[in-house]
Amino acid sequence: MPTSTRDPWFDNAKMALVTLVVVGHAWTLLPQTGMVEHLYDFLYAWHVPAFVFVTGYLSQRFAYTKARTWQLFRTIVVPYIIFETALGLFRVYVGGEQLDDLFRDPHWPMWYLAALFFWRLLTPIFRPMWGGVVVAVAISLVAGMYAGDTLDIARVLGLLPFFVMGLKATPERLEWLRRKPAQAAAACVLLALWVLTTWTDVWASTEWLYYRSRYDEMGYADDLNALLTRALVLAIGTLGAAAFLSLVPRTFTWFTKLGAATLVVYLFHGFFVKGTSYAGYGDWADEHALLAFGVTTLAALLLALGLAWKPVSSRLVDLVDPFGYAERHVQHAVDLTVAKDQVQPEVQAEVEAAVREEHLTSR
């Protein structure tokens, strides 16, 4: 049984979502067959919106205080600098890639940390705002016309509605997702999205699911059509995220415990995926498409679970949060010193008593 107050529902959701991130990135190693493209579009239609929603819900306590600001710097800014640098060096010196605009334009999965930094700063503004979701949707629609790629601001603003929905959510408002009728509806929604994403290129394109490009970059000269397409993608993401959360188990299991290590999984999996690509896995996958799909998906699942496994994650987290590592060791040293100071008089008294007893015995 769990001994903490963590909600197993959200830990299960976090671990499932970060596992799907690893799976989705691993699928980029495969030949882009019709099946893989369909699965990819289906997954990205809702799993990133669901991830952002959960992030918003878990960010509700952020405030402009010294403690919260330090935590934001320690757990978001510092890991971003460390892993943007490390992944960039890995891609250049191991993969032979050419990278531009390091830090300004987050590379590959690092965009989420940059986005999370800005979303957290917006939390005290949107959390109490009446009609905040409507405002966030309007910002998302307009951002598609003007937002650029500096610190992935296009994604920050494009996905903002899902974050604000998470900020506005309460246990009472989410309770309806736990009911049997909602779960039945959720299964129907995901089935409908599966069918809809069969024709993604007809009503939009896969690029729309990334929320990173301006409308004109995707070939939309008519802003009205672009706005309607962004609105449709937002609606699909909302329905898919709600359906996913409705189907997430609420029980505490071994899987739930892994939900505390999602940041470790997110930050480290890219090295494995890129390393596999540099090793020439794509060439083998091209020749064994069906087998490669099974092997890649299974390996991605095992990678996510392995990185979140406590004996692994408890060591890797020190690299993710070096300030936390230093604080824990300083506190440990202080505790040992205090304990020593408290115990030493008692030990000294025992030694003196033993000496006296020995002296009397010898007499």
mmCIF file of C-alpha atoms in Angstrom, residues 43-361:
data_model
loop_
_atom_site.group_PDB
_atom_site.id
_atom_site.type_symbol
_atom_site.label_atom_id
_atom_site.label_comp_id
_atom_site.label_asym_id
_atom_site.label_seq_id
_atom_site.Cartn_x
_atom_site.Cartn_y
_atom_site.Cartn_z
ATOM 1 C CA LEU A 43 -0.447 9.090 -30.674
ATOM 2 C CA TYR A 44 0.574 12.714 -31.232
ATOM 3 C CA ALA A 45 -3.009 13.858 -31.665
ATOM 4 C CA TRP A 46 -3.606 13.514 -27.923
ATOM 5 C CA HIS A 47 -0.647 12.334 -25.860
ATOM 6 C CA VAL A 48 1.289 15.637 -25.792
ATOM 7 C CA PRO A 49 -1.923 17.571 -24.909
ATOM 8 C CA ALA A 50 -2.520 15.036 -22.119
ATOM 9 C CA PHE A 51 1.043 15.481 -20.863
ATOM 10 C CA VAL A 52 0.659 19.259 -20.828
ATOM 11 C CA PHE A 53 -2.697 18.987 -19.032
ATOM 12 C CA VAL A 54 -1.172 16.836 -16.285
ATOM 13 C CA THR A 55 1.753 19.264 -16.047
ATOM 14 C CA GLY A 56 -0.693 22.125 -15.558
ATOM 15 C CA TYR A 57 -2.596 20.276 -12.860
ATOM 16 C CA LEU A 58 0.620 19.546 -10.963
ATOM 17 C CA SER A 59 1.779 23.181 -11.324
ATOM 18 C CA GLN A 60 -1.162 24.708 -9.464
ATOM 19 C CA ARG A 61 0.873 25.505 -6.343
ATOM 20 C CA PHE A 62 3.472 27.598 -8.118
ATOM 21 C CA ALA A 63 3.645 31.179 -6.841
ATOM 22 C CA TYR A 64 6.048 34.098 -7.043
ATOM 23 C CA THR A 65 7.858 33.250 -3.825
ATOM 24 C CA LYS A 66 11.549 32.825 -3.154
ATOM 25 C CA ALA A 67 11.184 29.097 -2.443
ATOM 26 C CA ARG A 68 9.103 28.387 -5.562
ATOM 27 C CA THR A 69 11.358 30.505 -7.770
ATOM 28 C CA TRP A 70 14.438 28.676 -6.518
ATOM 29 C CA GLN A 71 12.715 25.349 -7.165
ATOM 30 C CA LEU A 72 11.862 26.493 -10.700
ATOM 31 C CA PHE A 73 15.491 27.428 -11.332
ATOM 32 C CA ARG A 74 16.844 24.250 -9.748
ATOM 33 C CA THR A 75 14.485 21.738 -11.379
ATOM 34 C CA ILE A 76 13.858 23.356 -14.790
ATOM 35 C CA VAL A 77 16.535 25.900 -15.743
ATOM 36 C CA VAL A 78 19.534 23.934 -14.489
ATOM 37 C CA PRO A 79 18.503 20.625 -16.120
ATOM 38 C CA TYR A 80 17.775 22.507 -19.334
ATOM 39 C CA ILE A 81 21.281 23.985 -19.427
ATOM 40 C CA ILE A 82 22.922 20.672 -18.519
ATOM 41 C CA PHE A 83 21.023 18.454 -20.929
ATOM 42 C CA GLU A 84 20.789 20.919 -23.795
ATOM 43 C CA THR A 85 24.578 21.059 -23.617
ATOM 44 C CA ALA A 86 25.058 17.315 -23.155
ATOM 45 C CA LEU A 87 22.654 16.295 -25.895
ATOM 46 C CA GLY A 88 24.091 18.909 -28.233
ATOM 47 C CA LEU A 89 27.644 17.648 -27.670
ATOM 48 C CA PHE A 90 26.456 14.057 -28.094
ATOM 49 C CA ARG A 91 24.783 14.847 -31.407
ATOM 50 C CA VAL A 92 27.810 16.771 -32.732
ATOM 51 C CA TYR A 93 30.705 14.584 -31.564
ATOM 52 C CA VAL A 94 29.032 11.169 -31.636
ATOM 53 C CA GLY A 95 26.471 11.630 -34.384
ATOM 54 C CA GLY A 96 28.391 14.092 -36.544
ATOM 55 C CA GLU A 97 25.365 16.404 -36.752
ATOM 56 C CA GLN A 98 25.543 20.155 -37.301
ATOM 57 C CA LEU A 99 23.552 22.131 -34.737
ATOM 58 C CA ASP A 100 22.710 25.810 -34.686
ATOM 59 C CA ASP A 101 21.257 28.130 -32.051
ATOM 60 C CA LEU A 102 22.070 25.990 -29.034
ATOM 61 C CA PHE A 103 19.976 27.117 -26.023
ATOM 62 C CA ARG A 104 18.011 29.667 -28.074
ATOM 63 C CA ASP A 105 16.275 26.987 -30.110
ATOM 64 C CA PRO A 106 15.829 23.911 -27.856
ATOM 65 C CA HIS A 107 16.957 20.727 -29.532
ATOM 66 C CA TRP A 108 14.618 17.776 -29.777
ATOM 67 C CA PRO A 109 12.992 16.905 -26.401
ATOM 68 C CA MET A 110 14.495 19.887 -24.586
ATOM 69 C CA TRP A 111 11.648 22.083 -25.828
ATOM 70 C CA TYR A 112 9.423 20.784 -23.038
ATOM 71 C CA LEU A 113 11.643 22.191 -20.295
ATOM 72 C CA ALA A 114 11.724 25.588 -21.980
ATOM 73 C CA ALA A 115 7.938 25.500 -22.322
ATOM 74 C CA LEU A 116 7.465 24.368 -18.734
ATOM 75 C CA PHE A 117 9.558 27.299 -17.503
ATOM 76 C CA PHE A 118 7.254 29.824 -19.174
ATOM 77 C CA TRP A 119 4.076 27.951 -18.258
ATOM 78 C CA ARG A 120 5.079 27.953 -14.594
ATOM 79 C CA LEU A 121 5.714 31.713 -14.743
ATOM 80 C CA LEU A 122 2.222 32.169 -16.229
ATOM 81 C CA THR A 123 0.568 30.044 -13.540
ATOM 82 C CA PRO A 124 -0.186 32.810 -10.992
ATOM 83 C CA ILE A 125 -1.732 34.850 -13.825
ATOM 84 C CA PHE A 126 -3.985 32.201 -15.351
ATOM 85 C CA ARG A 127 -4.912 30.206 -12.254
ATOM 86 C CA PRO A 128 -7.256 32.857 -10.786
ATOM 87 C CA MET A 129 -8.261 34.350 -14.154
ATOM 88 C CA TRP A 130 -11.950 34.132 -14.991
ATOM 89 C CA GLY A 131 -12.288 32.738 -18.499
ATOM 90 C CA GLY A 132 -8.629 31.776 -18.539
ATOM 91 C CA VAL A 133 -9.172 28.797 -20.850
ATOM 92 C CA VAL A 134 -10.912 31.004 -23.431
ATOM 93 C CA VAL A 135 -8.061 33.513 -23.260
ATOM 94 C CA ALA A 136 -5.506 30.694 -23.661
ATOM 95 C CA VAL A 137 -7.354 29.342 -26.716
ATOM 96 C CA ALA A 138 -7.382 32.814 -28.282
ATOM 97 C CA ILE A 139 -3.647 33.149 -27.636
ATOM 98 C CA SER A 140 -3.028 29.738 -29.202
ATOM 99 C CA LEU A 141 -4.998 30.629 -32.322
ATOM 100 C CA VAL A 142 -3.251 33.966 -32.818
ATOM 101 C CA ALA A 143 0.193 32.566 -31.962
ATOM 102 C CA GLY A 144 0.037 30.376 -35.042
ATOM 103 C CA MET A 145 0.268 33.532 -37.154
ATOM 104 C CA TYR A 146 3.275 35.161 -35.517
ATOM 105 C CA ALA A 147 5.128 32.974 -32.989
ATOM 106 C CA GLY A 148 8.668 31.938 -33.857
ATOM 107 C CA ASP A 149 11.055 29.231 -32.681
ATOM 108 C CA THR A 150 13.048 31.167 -30.080
ATOM 109 C CA LEU A 151 12.836 28.987 -26.956
ATOM 110 C CA ASP A 152 10.025 27.218 -28.846
ATOM 111 C CA ILE A 153 7.620 30.047 -28.022
ATOM 112 C CA ALA A 154 5.286 28.736 -30.733
ATOM 113 C CA ARG A 155 4.771 25.549 -28.748
ATOM 114 C CA VAL A 156 4.577 27.425 -25.446
ATOM 115 C CA LEU A 157 1.649 29.473 -26.723
ATOM 116 C CA GLY A 158 0.167 26.838 -29.018
ATOM 117 C CA LEU A 159 -0.190 24.260 -26.235
ATOM 118 C CA LEU A 160 -1.090 26.841 -23.577
ATOM 119 C CA PRO A 161 -4.834 25.898 -23.508
ATOM 120 C CA PHE A 162 -4.034 22.397 -22.261
ATOM 121 C CA PHE A 163 -1.811 23.764 -19.503
ATOM 122 C CA VAL A 164 -4.484 26.217 -18.389
ATOM 123 C CA MET A 165 -7.099 23.457 -18.436
ATOM 124 C CA GLY A 166 -4.863 21.567 -16.038
ATOM 125 C CA LEU A 167 -4.516 24.649 -13.825
ATOM 126 C CA LYS A 168 -8.285 25.008 -13.678
ATOM 127 C CA ALA A 169 -8.964 21.326 -13.011
ATOM 128 C CA THR A 170 -9.937 20.187 -9.527
ATOM 129 C CA PRO A 171 -10.424 16.707 -8.056
ATOM 130 C CA GLU A 172 -14.155 17.397 -8.067
ATOM 131 C CA ARG A 173 -14.173 18.433 -11.730
ATOM 132 C CA LEU A 174 -12.111 15.410 -12.679
ATOM 133 C CA GLU A 175 -14.302 13.007 -10.770
ATOM 134 C CA TRP A 176 -16.668 12.566 -13.687
ATOM 135 C CA LEU A 177 -13.785 11.049 -15.686
ATOM 136 C CA ARG A 178 -13.639 8.220 -13.146
ATOM 137 C CA ARG A 179 -17.204 7.093 -13.763
ATOM 138 C CA LYS A 180 -18.139 4.074 -15.865
ATOM 139 C CA PRO A 181 -20.169 6.036 -18.466
ATOM 140 C CA ALA A 182 -17.217 8.377 -19.003
ATOM 141 C CA GLN A 183 -14.891 5.429 -19.487
ATOM 142 C CA ALA A 184 -17.195 3.919 -22.097
ATOM 143 C CA ALA A 185 -17.326 7.270 -23.883
ATOM 144 C CA ALA A 186 -13.523 7.534 -23.644
ATOM 145 C CA ALA A 187 -13.064 4.259 -25.483
ATOM 146 C CA CYS A 188 -15.374 5.517 -28.234
ATOM 147 C CA VAL A 189 -13.461 8.807 -28.461
ATOM 148 C CA LEU A 190 -10.114 7.065 -28.901
ATOM 149 C CA LEU A 191 -11.626 4.756 -31.504
ATOM 150 C CA ALA A 192 -12.985 7.786 -33.368
ATOM 151 C CA LEU A 193 -9.561 9.464 -33.219
ATOM 152 C CA TRP A 194 -7.993 6.301 -34.583
ATOM 153 C CA VAL A 195 -10.309 6.482 -37.568
ATOM 154 C CA LEU A 196 -9.898 10.247 -37.981
ATOM 155 C CA THR A 197 -6.102 10.089 -37.996
ATOM 156 C CA THR A 198 -6.268 7.650 -40.890
ATOM 157 C CA TRP A 199 -6.765 10.756 -43.037
ATOM 158 C CA THR A 200 -4.584 13.254 -41.150
ATOM 159 C CA ASP A 201 -3.084 14.596 -44.375
ATOM 160 C CA VAL A 202 -6.573 15.250 -45.753
ATOM 161 C CA TRP A 203 -7.805 17.589 -43.015
ATOM 162 C CA ALA A 204 -4.413 18.882 -41.823
ATOM 163 C CA SER A 205 -0.945 17.302 -41.629
ATOM 164 C CA THR A 206 1.274 15.721 -39.006
ATOM 165 C CA GLU A 207 3.093 19.041 -38.565
ATOM 166 C CA TRP A 208 -0.053 20.543 -37.027
ATOM 167 C CA LEU A 209 0.206 18.082 -34.141
ATOM 168 C CA TYR A 210 3.566 19.569 -33.080
ATOM 169 C CA TYR A 211 2.220 23.144 -32.537
ATOM 170 C CA ARG A 212 5.626 24.479 -33.594
ATOM 171 C CA SER A 213 5.149 26.044 -37.045
ATOM 172 C CA ARG A 214 3.425 29.213 -38.200
ATOM 173 C CA TYR A 215 0.417 28.839 -40.437
ATOM 174 C CA ASP A 216 2.210 30.278 -43.449
ATOM 175 C CA GLU A 217 5.072 27.816 -43.010
ATOM 176 C CA MET A 218 2.540 25.003 -43.377
ATOM 177 C CA GLY A 219 1.228 26.449 -46.622
ATOM 178 C CA TYR A 220 -1.847 28.266 -45.283
ATOM 179 C CA ALA A 221 -2.298 31.621 -46.961
ATOM 180 C CA ASP A 222 -5.874 31.908 -45.683
ATOM 181 C CA ASP A 223 -5.805 32.740 -41.960
ATOM 182 C CA LEU A 224 -9.433 31.696 -41.483
ATOM 183 C CA ASN A 225 -8.784 28.144 -42.671
ATOM 184 C CA ALA A 226 -5.659 28.019 -40.545
ATOM 185 C CA LEU A 227 -7.533 29.210 -37.456
ATOM 186 C CA LEU A 228 -10.250 26.603 -38.010
ATOM 187 C CA THR A 229 -7.637 23.871 -38.414
ATOM 188 C CA ARG A 230 -5.827 24.905 -35.199
ATOM 189 C CA ALA A 231 -9.208 24.963 -33.408
ATOM 190 C CA LEU A 232 -9.944 21.449 -34.688
ATOM 191 C CA VAL A 233 -6.546 20.187 -33.524
ATOM 192 C CA LEU A 234 -7.116 21.762 -30.089
ATOM 193 C CA ALA A 235 -10.528 20.093 -29.838
ATOM 194 C CA ILE A 236 -9.089 16.715 -30.834
ATOM 195 C CA GLY A 237 -6.289 17.081 -28.297
ATOM 196 C CA THR A 238 -8.749 17.981 -25.542
ATOM 197 C CA LEU A 239 -11.038 15.032 -26.237
ATOM 198 C CA GLY A 240 -8.132 12.621 -26.571
ATOM 199 C CA ALA A 241 -6.464 13.817 -23.353
ATOM 200 C CA ALA A 242 -9.722 13.499 -21.417
ATOM 201 C CA ALA A 243 -10.314 10.029 -22.858
ATOM 202 C CA PHE A 244 -6.821 8.903 -21.902
ATOM 203 C CA LEU A 245 -7.165 10.180 -18.334
ATOM 204 C CA SER A 246 -10.526 8.489 -18.004
ATOM 205 C CA LEU A 247 -8.968 5.125 -18.818
ATOM 206 C CA VAL A 248 -5.886 5.476 -16.593
ATOM 207 C CA PRO A 249 -6.032 3.040 -13.639
ATOM 208 C CA ARG A 250 -6.479 4.552 -10.179
ATOM 209 C CA THR A 251 -4.894 1.731 -8.204
ATOM 210 C CA PHE A 252 -1.427 1.795 -6.651
ATOM 211 C CA THR A 253 0.921 -0.758 -8.268
ATOM 212 C CA TRP A 254 4.622 -1.174 -9.026
ATOM 213 C CA PHE A 255 4.005 0.972 -12.097
ATOM 214 C CA THR A 256 2.747 3.834 -9.921
ATOM 215 C CA LYS A 257 6.070 4.053 -8.085
ATOM 216 C CA LEU A 258 7.830 4.739 -11.377
ATOM 217 C CA GLY A 259 5.775 7.911 -11.852
ATOM 218 C CA ALA A 260 8.110 9.811 -9.535
ATOM 219 C CA ALA A 261 10.979 9.436 -12.044
ATOM 220 C CA THR A 262 9.388 10.748 -15.235
ATOM 221 C CA LEU A 263 11.857 13.639 -15.604
ATOM 222 C CA VAL A 264 14.772 11.203 -15.521
ATOM 223 C CA VAL A 265 13.139 9.114 -18.248
ATOM 224 C CA TYR A 266 12.405 12.184 -20.344
ATOM 225 C CA LEU A 267 15.892 13.665 -20.160
ATOM 226 C CA PHE A 268 17.958 10.497 -20.648
ATOM 227 C CA HIS A 269 16.013 8.544 -23.258
ATOM 228 C CA GLY A 270 17.147 10.807 -26.108
ATOM 229 C CA PHE A 271 20.754 9.610 -25.785
ATOM 230 C CA PHE A 272 19.644 6.011 -26.293
ATOM 231 C CA VAL A 273 17.381 6.799 -29.235
ATOM 232 C CA LYS A 274 20.000 8.953 -30.952
ATOM 233 C CA GLY A 275 22.759 6.476 -30.157
ATOM 234 C CA THR A 276 20.738 3.678 -31.732
ATOM 235 C CA SER A 277 20.268 5.805 -34.827
ATOM 236 C CA TYR A 278 24.003 6.564 -35.065
ATOM 237 C CA ALA A 279 24.731 2.832 -34.759
ATOM 238 C CA GLY A 280 22.891 2.225 -38.036
ATOM 239 C CA TYR A 281 19.731 0.677 -36.628
ATOM 240 C CA GLY A 282 17.653 2.452 -39.269
ATOM 241 C CA ASP A 283 19.321 0.479 -42.063
ATOM 242 C CA TRP A 284 18.408 -2.810 -40.418
ATOM 243 C CA ALA A 285 14.880 -1.555 -39.720
ATOM 244 C CA ASP A 286 14.411 -0.657 -43.384
ATOM 245 C CA GLU A 287 15.046 -4.263 -44.329
ATOM 246 C CA HIS A 288 12.898 -5.800 -41.560
ATOM 247 C CA ALA A 289 10.016 -3.342 -41.227
ATOM 248 C CA LEU A 290 7.512 -5.524 -39.355
ATOM 249 C CA LEU A 291 10.050 -7.146 -37.030
ATOM 250 C CA ALA A 292 11.703 -3.783 -36.401
ATOM 251 C CA PHE A 293 8.388 -2.288 -35.327
ATOM 252 C CA GLY A 294 7.935 -4.948 -32.644
ATOM 253 C CA VAL A 295 11.554 -4.823 -31.495
ATOM 254 C CA THR A 296 11.628 -1.020 -31.395
ATOM 255 C CA THR A 297 8.376 -0.684 -29.498
ATOM 256 C CA LEU A 298 9.351 -3.330 -26.949
ATOM 257 C CA ALA A 299 12.811 -1.822 -26.495
ATOM 258 C CA ALA A 300 11.288 1.634 -25.957
ATOM 259 C CA LEU A 301 8.944 0.276 -23.303
ATOM 260 C CA LEU A 302 11.796 -1.478 -21.505
ATOM 261 C CA LEU A 303 13.983 1.619 -21.754
ATOM 262 C CA ALA A 304 11.337 3.798 -20.109
ATOM 263 C CA LEU A 305 10.737 1.273 -17.338
ATOM 264 C CA GLY A 306 14.459 0.728 -16.833
ATOM 265 C CA LEU A 307 15.270 4.420 -16.513
ATOM 266 C CA ALA A 308 12.417 4.869 -14.023
ATOM 267 C CA TRP A 309 13.461 1.819 -11.971
ATOM 268 C CA LYS A 310 14.497 3.148 -8.573
ATOM 269 C CA PRO A 311 18.051 1.676 -8.458
ATOM 270 C CA VAL A 312 18.684 3.493 -11.757
ATOM 271 C CA SER A 313 16.640 6.674 -11.365
ATOM 272 C CA SER A 314 17.885 7.333 -7.815
ATOM 273 C CA ARG A 315 21.405 7.665 -9.232
ATOM 274 C CA LEU A 316 20.571 9.513 -12.429
ATOM 275 C CA VAL A 317 18.481 12.091 -10.560
ATOM 276 C CA ASP A 318 21.706 13.481 -9.081
ATOM 277 C CA LEU A 319 22.702 14.545 -12.609
ATOM 278 C CA VAL A 320 19.266 16.028 -13.237
ATOM 279 C CA ASP A 321 19.243 17.980 -9.979
ATOM 280 C CA PRO A 322 22.852 18.689 -8.925
ATOM 281 C CA PHE A 323 21.810 21.439 -6.496
ATOM 282 C CA GLY A 324 19.428 19.033 -4.798
ATOM 283 C CA TYR A 325 22.246 16.486 -4.635
ATOM 284 C CA ALA A 326 24.519 19.045 -2.963
ATOM 285 C CA GLU A 327 21.803 20.136 -0.546
ATOM 286 C CA ARG A 328 21.087 16.557 0.488
ATOM 287 C CA HIS A 329 24.758 15.820 1.149
ATOM 288 C CA VAL A 330 25.292 19.046 3.082
ATOM 289 C CA GLN A 331 22.216 18.281 5.182
ATOM 290 C CA HIS A 332 23.460 14.738 5.741
ATOM 291 C CA ALA A 333 26.812 16.073 6.956
ATOM 292 C CA VAL A 334 25.044 18.521 9.287
ATOM 293 C CA ASP A 335 22.846 15.749 10.675
ATOM 294 C CA LEU A 336 25.907 13.573 11.344
ATOM 295 C CA THR A 337 27.647 16.437 13.133
ATOM 296 C CA VAL A 338 24.599 17.134 15.293
ATOM 297 C CA ALA A 339 24.198 13.447 16.073
ATOM 298 C CA LYS A 340 27.868 13.201 16.999
ATOM 299 C CA ASP A 341 27.617 16.226 19.294
ATOM 300 C CA GLN A 342 24.575 14.712 20.996
ATOM 301 C CA VAL A 343 26.055 11.251 21.413
ATOM 302 C CA GLN A 344 29.582 12.225 22.468
ATOM 303 C CA PRO A 345 28.713 13.341 26.059
ATOM 304 C CA GLU A 346 26.833 10.085 26.608
ATOM 305 C CA VAL A 347 29.757 8.051 25.273
ATOM 306 C CA GLN A 348 32.187 10.032 27.385
ATOM 307 C CA ALA A 349 30.092 9.368 30.474
ATOM 308 C CA GLU A 350 30.004 5.652 29.685
ATOM 309 C CA VAL A 351 33.786 5.578 29.227
ATOM 310 C CA GLU A 352 34.359 7.373 32.521
ATOM 311 C CA ALA A 353 31.985 4.981 34.300
ATOM 312 C CA ALA A 354 33.794 1.988 32.807
ATOM 313 C CA VAL A 355 37.160 3.358 33.940
ATOM 314 C CA ARG A 356 35.885 3.901 37.484
ATOM 315 C CA GLU A 357 34.424 0.411 37.582
ATOM 316 C CA GLU A 358 37.668 -1.106 36.364
ATOM 317 C CA HIS A 359 39.622 0.872 38.930
ATOM 318 C CA LEU A 360 37.412 -0.312 41.781
ATOM 319 C CA THR A 361 37.594 -3.902 40.552
#
